[in-house]
Short mmCIF file of N, CA and C in Angstrom, two decimals:
data_model
loop_
_atom_site.label_atom_id
_atom_site.label_comp_id
_atom_site.label_asym_id
_atom_site.label_seq_id
_atom_site.Cartn_x
_atom_site.Cartn_y
_atom_site.Cartn_z
N MET W 500 -106.08 14.78 -87.06
CA MET W 500 -104.66 16.00 -87.25
C MET W 500 -104.01 16.46 -85.90
N ARG W 501 -103.21 15.89 -85.99
CA ARG W 501 -102.18 16.20 -84.72
C ARG W 501 -102.30 17.82 -84.13
N ALA W 502 -101.92 17.70 -82.87
CA ALA W 502 -102.05 19.02 -82.49
C ALA W 502 -100.86 19.88 -82.20
N PRO W 503 -100.18 20.53 -83.10
CA PRO W 503 -98.64 20.68 -83.03
C PRO W 503 -97.88 21.17 -81.62
N GLN W 504 -98.85 21.87 -80.96
CA GLN W 504 -98.43 22.48 -79.32
C GLN W 504 -98.34 21.60 -78.33
N LEU W 505 -98.78 20.62 -78.73
CA LEU W 505 -98.85 19.25 -77.96
C LEU W 505 -97.21 18.38 -77.95
N LEU W 506 -96.62 18.56 -78.91
CA LEU W 506 -95.55 17.38 -79.45
C LEU W 506 -95.55 16.24 -78.86
N THR W 507 -94.11 15.87 -78.89
CA THR W 507 -93.74 14.50 -78.48
C THR W 507 -92.81 14.34 -77.65
N ASP W 508 -92.66 13.68 -76.70
CA ASP W 508 -91.28 13.35 -76.01
C ASP W 508 -90.89 12.61 -75.62
N ILE W 509 -89.83 12.19 -74.71
CA ILE W 509 -90.00 10.77 -74.30
C ILE W 509 -90.79 9.80 -72.80
N ALA W 510 -91.54 8.91 -72.94
CA ALA W 510 -92.46 8.41 -72.52
C ALA W 510 -91.51 8.25 -70.16
N ILE W 511 -92.01 8.63 -69.85
CA ILE W 511 -91.76 8.48 -68.48
C ILE W 511 -92.33 7.72 -67.81
N ASP W 512 -92.00 6.81 -66.89
CA ASP W 512 -92.86 6.14 -65.91
C ASP W 512 -92.52 6.38 -64.50
N VAL W 513 -93.35 6.81 -63.70
CA VAL W 513 -93.35 7.37 -62.40
C VAL W 513 -93.35 6.20 -60.98
N HIS W 514 -92.23 5.71 -60.58
CA HIS W 514 -92.22 4.68 -59.75
C HIS W 514 -92.43 5.15 -57.81
N HIS W 515 -92.41 4.56 -57.29
CA HIS W 515 -92.18 5.21 -55.50
C HIS W 515 -92.83 6.38 -55.20
N ARG W 516 -94.04 6.88 -56.03
CA ARG W 516 -94.66 8.25 -55.75
C ARG W 516 -95.07 8.18 -54.42
N GLU W 517 -95.27 7.18 -53.79
CA GLU W 517 -95.58 7.49 -52.03
C GLU W 517 -94.19 8.02 -51.63
N LEU W 518 -93.40 8.06 -51.41
CA LEU W 518 -92.26 8.50 -51.17
C LEU W 518 -91.72 9.91 -51.96
N ARG W 519 -91.03 9.48 -52.84
CA ARG W 519 -90.80 11.16 -53.56
C ARG W 519 -90.27 10.30 -55.17
N PRO W 520 -91.08 11.18 -56.26
CA PRO W 520 -91.22 10.56 -57.12
C PRO W 520 -90.26 10.31 -57.83
N VAL W 521 -89.84 8.97 -58.85
CA VAL W 521 -88.62 8.54 -59.00
C VAL W 521 -88.67 8.10 -60.23
N TYR W 522 -88.48 8.72 -61.44
CA TYR W 522 -88.68 9.08 -62.96
C TYR W 522 -87.41 7.84 -63.62
N ARG W 523 -88.14 6.95 -64.78
CA ARG W 523 -87.48 6.33 -65.20
C ARG W 523 -88.24 6.07 -66.40
N ILE W 524 -87.08 6.53 -67.58
CA ILE W 524 -87.33 6.10 -69.09
C ILE W 524 -87.77 5.11 -69.71
N ASN W 525 -89.08 5.07 -69.98
CA ASN W 525 -89.60 4.04 -70.69
C ASN W 525 -88.63 3.61 -71.66
N THR W 526 -88.45 1.86 -71.70
CA THR W 526 -87.55 1.77 -72.42
C THR W 526 -87.94 0.05 -72.94
N GLN W 527 -89.08 0.26 -73.50
CA GLN W 527 -89.43 -1.19 -73.92
C GLN W 527 -89.18 -1.42 -75.39
N ARG W 528 -88.31 -0.63 -76.09
CA ARG W 528 -88.00 -1.15 -77.48
C ARG W 528 -86.87 -1.23 -77.75
N LYS W 529 -85.90 -1.77 -78.54
CA LYS W 529 -84.81 -2.24 -78.74
C LYS W 529 -84.49 -2.34 -80.20
N TRP W 530 -83.22 -1.61 -80.20
CA TRP W 530 -82.73 -1.72 -81.76
C TRP W 530 -82.18 -2.84 -81.60
N VAL W 531 -82.66 -3.25 -82.98
CA VAL W 531 -82.07 -4.67 -83.23
C VAL W 531 -81.57 -4.71 -84.61
N LEU W 532 -80.15 -5.28 -84.83
CA LEU W 532 -79.58 -5.45 -85.98
C LEU W 532 -78.58 -7.13 -86.01
N GLY W 533 -79.32 -8.12 -87.36
CA GLY W 533 -78.85 -9.24 -87.43
C GLY W 533 -79.34 -10.08 -86.27
N GLY W 534 -80.46 -10.41 -85.55
CA GLY W 534 -80.78 -10.76 -84.55
C GLY W 534 -80.42 -10.41 -83.08
N GLU W 535 -79.08 -9.37 -83.20
CA GLU W 535 -78.42 -9.26 -81.44
C GLU W 535 -79.47 -7.54 -81.28
N ALA W 536 -79.46 -7.55 -80.36
CA ALA W 536 -80.01 -6.35 -79.22
C ALA W 536 -78.87 -5.08 -79.28
N LEU W 537 -78.68 -4.54 -79.97
CA LEU W 537 -77.40 -3.63 -80.16
C LEU W 537 -77.71 -2.46 -78.70
N ALA W 538 -79.10 -1.64 -78.54
CA ALA W 538 -79.16 -0.77 -77.43
C ALA W 538 -80.67 -0.80 -76.89
N LEU W 539 -80.70 0.34 -76.09
CA LEU W 539 -82.31 0.23 -75.60
C LEU W 539 -82.97 1.41 -76.15
N ASP W 540 -84.00 1.52 -76.93
CA ASP W 540 -84.30 2.92 -77.06
C ASP W 540 -85.52 3.06 -76.46
N MET W 541 -85.44 4.24 -76.79
CA MET W 541 -86.61 5.72 -75.64
C MET W 541 -88.02 5.20 -75.96
N ALA W 542 -88.97 5.12 -75.58
CA ALA W 542 -90.49 5.03 -75.93
C ALA W 542 -90.63 6.50 -75.82
N THR W 543 -91.51 6.83 -76.73
CA THR W 543 -91.98 8.47 -77.01
C THR W 543 -93.69 8.14 -76.80
N ILE W 544 -94.11 9.81 -76.19
CA ILE W 544 -95.22 9.62 -76.44
C ILE W 544 -96.01 10.90 -76.73
N SER W 545 -97.08 11.16 -77.18
CA SER W 545 -97.36 12.18 -77.92
C SER W 545 -98.76 13.09 -77.61
N ASP W 546 -98.81 14.00 -78.05
CA ASP W 546 -99.99 15.25 -78.41
C ASP W 546 -100.74 14.82 -76.69
N ARG W 547 -101.95 14.33 -76.68
CA ARG W 547 -102.58 14.48 -75.24
C ARG W 547 -101.87 14.08 -74.37
N ASP W 548 -101.43 12.84 -74.91
CA ASP W 548 -100.72 11.77 -73.51
C ASP W 548 -99.46 12.61 -72.90
N ASN W 549 -98.83 12.97 -73.88
CA ASN W 549 -98.04 13.78 -73.58
C ASN W 549 -97.68 14.97 -72.41
N LEU W 550 -99.24 15.70 -72.76
CA LEU W 550 -99.45 16.84 -72.35
C LEU W 550 -99.85 16.17 -70.59
N GLY W 551 -100.88 15.15 -70.72
CA GLY W 551 -100.74 14.33 -69.32
C GLY W 551 -99.91 14.10 -68.32
N GLN W 552 -98.83 13.46 -69.12
CA GLN W 552 -97.46 13.01 -68.84
C GLN W 552 -96.67 14.13 -68.01
N THR W 553 -96.61 15.68 -68.94
CA THR W 553 -96.39 17.04 -68.36
C THR W 553 -96.68 16.92 -67.23
N ILE W 554 -98.80 17.24 -66.74
CA ILE W 554 -99.04 17.71 -65.68
C ILE W 554 -98.53 16.95 -64.46
N ILE W 555 -98.62 15.65 -64.81
CA ILE W 555 -98.51 14.46 -63.61
C ILE W 555 -97.10 15.18 -63.56
N ILE W 556 -96.04 14.92 -64.27
CA ILE W 556 -94.76 15.61 -63.72
C ILE W 556 -94.19 16.72 -63.07
N ARG W 557 -94.66 17.82 -63.81
CA ARG W 557 -94.78 19.14 -62.92
C ARG W 557 -95.54 19.14 -61.79
N LEU W 558 -96.61 18.44 -61.25
CA LEU W 558 -96.99 18.03 -60.25
C LEU W 558 -96.46 17.14 -59.11
N LEU W 559 -95.72 16.41 -59.54
CA LEU W 559 -95.07 15.95 -58.09
C LEU W 559 -93.58 16.27 -57.95
N THR W 560 -93.33 17.12 -58.90
CA THR W 560 -91.53 17.72 -59.32
C THR W 560 -91.78 19.10 -57.74
N PRO W 561 -91.43 18.58 -56.63
CA PRO W 561 -90.95 20.10 -55.56
C PRO W 561 -91.49 21.68 -56.94
N ARG W 562 -91.30 22.67 -56.20
CA ARG W 562 -90.61 23.64 -56.82
C ARG W 562 -89.90 24.10 -56.27
N GLY W 563 -88.77 24.58 -57.36
CA GLY W 563 -87.37 25.05 -56.85
C GLY W 563 -86.20 23.86 -57.01
N GLU W 564 -87.17 22.95 -57.47
CA GLU W 564 -85.81 21.65 -57.89
C GLU W 564 -85.10 21.55 -59.01
N LEU W 565 -85.71 22.04 -60.02
CA LEU W 565 -84.88 22.25 -61.11
C LEU W 565 -84.57 24.17 -61.07
N ALA W 566 -84.06 24.67 -59.93
CA ALA W 566 -83.54 26.11 -59.88
C ALA W 566 -82.41 26.06 -60.78
N ALA W 567 -81.41 25.16 -60.38
CA ALA W 567 -80.24 25.23 -60.91
C ALA W 567 -79.81 24.88 -62.21
N LEU W 568 -81.02 24.35 -62.99
CA LEU W 568 -81.23 24.50 -64.24
C LEU W 568 -81.76 25.24 -65.21
N GLY W 569 -82.20 26.45 -64.57
CA GLY W 569 -82.58 27.95 -65.00
C GLY W 569 -84.16 27.35 -65.14
N HIS W 570 -84.59 26.65 -63.68
CA HIS W 570 -86.31 26.72 -64.00
C HIS W 570 -86.81 26.98 -62.70
N PRO W 571 -86.49 28.06 -62.07
CA PRO W 571 -86.88 27.51 -60.71
C PRO W 571 -88.14 27.95 -60.12
N GLN W 572 -89.37 28.03 -61.62
CA GLN W 572 -90.78 27.96 -61.02
C GLN W 572 -91.52 27.05 -61.11
N TYR W 573 -90.35 25.95 -61.81
CA TYR W 573 -91.32 24.73 -62.21
C TYR W 573 -91.38 23.81 -61.22
N GLY W 574 -92.47 23.05 -61.13
CA GLY W 574 -93.00 22.07 -60.34
C GLY W 574 -94.07 22.35 -59.16
N SER W 575 -94.46 22.33 -58.55
CA SER W 575 -95.66 22.61 -57.71
C SER W 575 -95.39 22.32 -56.33
N ARG W 576 -95.71 23.05 -55.16
CA ARG W 576 -95.88 23.30 -53.95
C ARG W 576 -96.35 21.99 -52.87
N LEU W 577 -97.02 21.10 -54.04
CA LEU W 577 -97.48 19.99 -53.19
C LEU W 577 -97.06 19.08 -51.92
N HIS W 578 -95.46 19.35 -52.08
CA HIS W 578 -94.73 18.70 -50.93
C HIS W 578 -95.02 19.38 -49.33
N GLU W 579 -95.24 20.58 -49.63
CA GLU W 579 -95.34 21.34 -48.55
C GLU W 579 -96.25 20.89 -47.59
N ILE W 580 -97.60 20.07 -48.70
CA ILE W 580 -98.85 19.26 -47.13
C ILE W 580 -98.40 17.92 -46.91
N VAL W 581 -97.23 17.34 -47.33
CA VAL W 581 -97.11 15.98 -46.64
C VAL W 581 -96.88 16.18 -45.09
N GLY W 582 -97.52 15.44 -44.27
CA GLY W 582 -97.97 15.33 -42.81
C GLY W 582 -98.57 15.59 -42.51
N ARG W 583 -99.30 16.60 -43.19
CA ARG W 583 -100.68 17.72 -42.52
C ARG W 583 -102.01 16.26 -42.52
N THR W 584 -102.68 16.57 -41.68
CA THR W 584 -104.12 15.71 -41.42
C THR W 584 -105.11 16.09 -42.55
N ASN W 585 -105.37 14.88 -42.80
CA ASN W 585 -106.42 14.63 -44.21
C ASN W 585 -107.38 15.93 -43.96
N THR W 586 -107.80 16.95 -43.98
CA THR W 586 -108.74 17.56 -43.74
C THR W 586 -109.61 18.48 -45.21
N ALA W 587 -110.14 19.16 -45.00
CA ALA W 587 -110.98 20.04 -46.24
C ALA W 587 -110.07 21.19 -46.45
N SER W 588 -109.35 21.42 -45.55
CA SER W 588 -108.51 22.84 -45.65
C SER W 588 -107.26 22.41 -46.26
N THR W 589 -106.77 21.36 -45.91
CA THR W 589 -105.64 20.50 -46.34
C THR W 589 -105.39 20.48 -47.78
N ARG W 590 -107.19 19.68 -48.23
CA ARG W 590 -107.48 19.43 -49.38
C ARG W 590 -108.07 20.42 -50.25
N ASP W 591 -108.50 21.94 -49.89
CA ASP W 591 -108.59 23.53 -50.15
C ASP W 591 -107.23 23.32 -50.88
N LEU W 592 -106.13 23.32 -49.83
CA LEU W 592 -104.63 24.16 -50.15
C LEU W 592 -103.87 23.12 -51.05
N ALA W 593 -103.90 22.06 -51.17
CA ALA W 593 -103.67 20.98 -52.48
C ALA W 593 -104.40 21.71 -53.42
N ARG W 594 -105.55 21.99 -53.71
CA ARG W 594 -106.19 22.49 -55.16
C ARG W 594 -105.42 23.78 -55.51
N LEU W 595 -105.07 24.78 -54.03
CA LEU W 595 -104.89 25.84 -54.77
C LEU W 595 -103.29 25.72 -55.19
N TYR W 596 -102.50 24.82 -54.66
CA TYR W 596 -100.97 24.18 -55.40
C TYR W 596 -101.19 23.84 -56.53
N ILE W 597 -102.10 22.78 -57.04
CA ILE W 597 -102.58 22.35 -58.34
C ILE W 597 -102.70 23.62 -59.15
N LEU W 598 -103.85 24.15 -58.74
CA LEU W 598 -103.64 25.52 -59.64
C LEU W 598 -103.17 26.50 -59.82
N GLU W 599 -102.03 26.64 -58.75
CA GLU W 599 -101.19 27.57 -59.07
C GLU W 599 -99.96 26.98 -60.25
N SER W 600 -100.09 25.30 -60.21
CA SER W 600 -98.85 24.96 -61.23
C SER W 600 -99.06 24.53 -62.67
N LEU W 601 -101.00 24.41 -62.53
CA LEU W 601 -101.12 24.26 -63.87
C LEU W 601 -100.97 25.50 -64.57
N GLN W 602 -101.28 27.03 -63.82
CA GLN W 602 -101.37 28.06 -64.31
C GLN W 602 -99.74 28.55 -64.72
N GLN W 603 -99.17 27.67 -65.10
CA GLN W 603 -97.66 27.80 -65.74
C GLN W 603 -97.52 27.44 -66.88
N GLU W 604 -98.52 26.06 -67.03
CA GLU W 604 -98.27 25.12 -68.36
C GLU W 604 -99.31 25.99 -69.61
N ALA W 605 -97.70 26.22 -70.39
CA ALA W 605 -98.43 27.08 -71.80
C ALA W 605 -99.22 26.65 -72.52
N ARG W 606 -99.42 24.90 -72.08
CA ARG W 606 -99.77 24.06 -73.30
C ARG W 606 -101.74 23.81 -72.77
N ILE W 607 -101.94 24.47 -71.99
CA ILE W 607 -103.34 24.65 -71.20
C ILE W 607 -103.36 25.91 -71.62
N ASP W 608 -105.02 25.50 -72.15
CA ASP W 608 -105.88 27.09 -72.50
C ASP W 608 -106.72 27.54 -71.31
N THR W 609 -107.41 26.28 -70.93
CA THR W 609 -108.14 26.51 -69.71
C THR W 609 -107.88 25.20 -68.58
N ILE W 610 -108.13 25.69 -67.27
CA ILE W 610 -108.53 24.31 -66.50
C ILE W 610 -110.08 24.78 -66.12
N GLU W 611 -110.45 23.38 -66.49
CA GLU W 611 -111.74 23.13 -66.43
C GLU W 611 -112.19 22.54 -64.88
N SER W 612 -111.77 22.19 -64.61
CA SER W 612 -111.77 21.51 -62.90
C SER W 612 -110.84 20.74 -62.41
N VAL W 613 -110.51 20.80 -61.27
CA VAL W 613 -109.64 20.12 -60.17
C VAL W 613 -110.39 19.83 -59.23
N ALA W 614 -110.87 18.42 -58.65
CA ALA W 614 -111.47 17.93 -58.21
C ALA W 614 -110.48 16.69 -57.40
N ILE W 615 -110.55 17.08 -55.83
CA ILE W 615 -110.10 16.59 -54.80
C ILE W 615 -110.89 15.91 -53.49
N THR W 616 -110.71 14.47 -53.33
CA THR W 616 -111.49 13.87 -52.28
C THR W 616 -110.43 13.04 -51.83
N PRO W 617 -110.81 12.63 -50.29
CA PRO W 617 -110.13 11.40 -49.39
C PRO W 617 -110.14 10.11 -50.46
N SER W 618 -108.88 9.79 -50.32
CA SER W 618 -108.76 8.35 -50.41
C SER W 618 -109.88 7.63 -50.17
N PRO W 619 -110.50 6.34 -50.73
CA PRO W 619 -111.32 5.66 -50.14
C PRO W 619 -110.28 4.55 -49.32
N GLY W 620 -110.64 4.68 -47.68
CA GLY W 620 -109.74 3.49 -47.00
C GLY W 620 -108.13 4.10 -47.27
N ARG W 621 -107.97 5.08 -47.13
CA ARG W 621 -106.57 5.70 -46.84
C ARG W 621 -106.85 6.72 -45.93
N ARG W 622 -106.23 7.03 -44.31
CA ARG W 622 -106.44 8.59 -44.50
C ARG W 622 -105.58 9.13 -44.90
N SER W 623 -104.06 9.18 -45.21
CA SER W 623 -103.19 9.88 -45.39
C SER W 623 -102.76 10.08 -47.24
N SER W 624 -104.33 9.69 -47.84
CA SER W 624 -104.00 9.92 -49.02
C SER W 624 -105.06 11.22 -49.65
N ILE W 625 -105.15 11.37 -50.90
CA ILE W 625 -106.21 12.25 -51.68
C ILE W 625 -105.89 11.64 -52.91
N ASP W 626 -107.55 11.90 -53.60
CA ASP W 626 -107.56 11.51 -55.07
C ASP W 626 -107.47 12.64 -55.83
N VAL W 627 -106.76 13.15 -56.71
CA VAL W 627 -106.69 14.17 -57.98
C VAL W 627 -107.50 13.85 -59.50
N SER W 628 -108.40 14.47 -59.56
CA SER W 628 -108.78 14.55 -60.89
C SER W 628 -108.83 15.37 -61.90
N ILE W 629 -108.10 15.93 -62.80
CA ILE W 629 -108.13 17.16 -63.28
C ILE W 629 -108.84 17.16 -64.38
N ASP W 630 -109.29 18.02 -65.03
CA ASP W 630 -109.72 18.15 -66.29
C ASP W 630 -109.43 19.92 -66.90
N VAL W 631 -108.76 19.75 -67.89
CA VAL W 631 -107.95 21.01 -68.97
C VAL W 631 -108.34 20.62 -70.59
N ARG W 632 -108.34 21.74 -71.15
CA ARG W 632 -108.47 22.05 -72.52
C ARG W 632 -107.31 22.76 -72.86
N PRO W 633 -106.55 21.66 -73.77
CA PRO W 633 -105.25 21.90 -74.01
C PRO W 633 -105.37 23.19 -75.29
N LEU W 634 -104.77 24.11 -75.37
CA LEU W 634 -104.34 25.03 -76.25
C LEU W 634 -105.11 24.22 -78.28
N GLY W 635 -106.09 25.24 -78.36
CA GLY W 635 -106.58 25.07 -79.86
C GLY W 635 -107.42 23.60 -79.62
N ALA W 636 -107.88 23.01 -78.70
CA ALA W 636 -108.45 22.15 -78.57
C ALA W 636 -109.79 22.14 -78.35
N VAL W 637 -111.14 21.34 -78.70
CA VAL W 637 -112.27 21.40 -78.28
C VAL W 637 -112.63 20.93 -77.08
N GLU W 638 -112.02 19.34 -77.38
CA GLU W 638 -112.45 18.64 -75.77
C GLU W 638 -111.60 18.66 -75.10
N THR W 639 -111.66 18.31 -73.54
CA THR W 639 -110.76 18.62 -72.09
C THR W 639 -110.13 17.33 -72.05
N LEU W 640 -109.23 17.41 -71.63
CA LEU W 640 -108.58 15.94 -71.74
C LEU W 640 -108.83 15.83 -69.66
N THR W 641 -108.50 14.65 -69.76
CA THR W 641 -108.89 14.40 -67.82
C THR W 641 -107.86 13.63 -67.59
N ILE W 642 -107.23 14.28 -66.20
CA ILE W 642 -106.13 13.38 -65.81
C ILE W 642 -106.30 12.85 -64.42
N GLY W 643 -106.67 11.37 -64.30
CA GLY W 643 -106.46 11.20 -62.96
C GLY W 643 -107.84 10.57 -63.14
N PRO W 644 -107.88 9.40 -61.88
CA PRO W 644 -107.54 10.04 -60.11
C PRO W 644 -106.02 10.13 -60.42
N ILE W 645 -105.85 10.71 -59.72
CA ILE W 645 -103.69 10.35 -59.05
C ILE W 645 -104.17 10.51 -57.31
N VAL W 646 -103.44 9.46 -57.02
CA VAL W 646 -103.22 9.36 -55.43
C VAL W 646 -101.88 9.57 -54.94
N LEU W 647 -102.42 10.80 -54.36
CA LEU W 647 -101.54 11.59 -53.59
C LEU W 647 -101.18 11.29 -52.67
N GLU W 648 -100.13 10.64 -51.68
CA GLU W 648 -99.53 10.94 -50.64
C GLU W 648 -99.78 12.14 -49.62
N ILE W 649 -100.06 12.53 -48.87
CA ILE W 649 -100.30 13.64 -47.42
C ILE W 649 -99.77 13.42 -46.54
#
């Protein structure tokens, strides 16, 4: 059974995460009439996958970026750690910013864990793995590892 609170949205691909997130609408399907492509259709994403996508986009969007659209608190403060040395205190700050951002997502019942580790072989990256329990769900949703440049 589909969880109504997880909904359906446009599938978005994230490109250039290492600099600044650039979002592109996933347009893998086409409308075809008489063998001729008329327009690109937008792919959709639903349920748990939609929540996972929502969380990643929320984390990669700097807080305040959508203020002009009426959402001044949307996003995270992860952009504030860019340029810092990859130390335990920087990773703890990243964890705090992630928890702060996830608490704003109404479709999350509980945040089970946020694990942050240095990326193997990369001094300026961290790996983030997140376990959340969506509203009305029994099973947790695992997101990651997400590689973030700091």
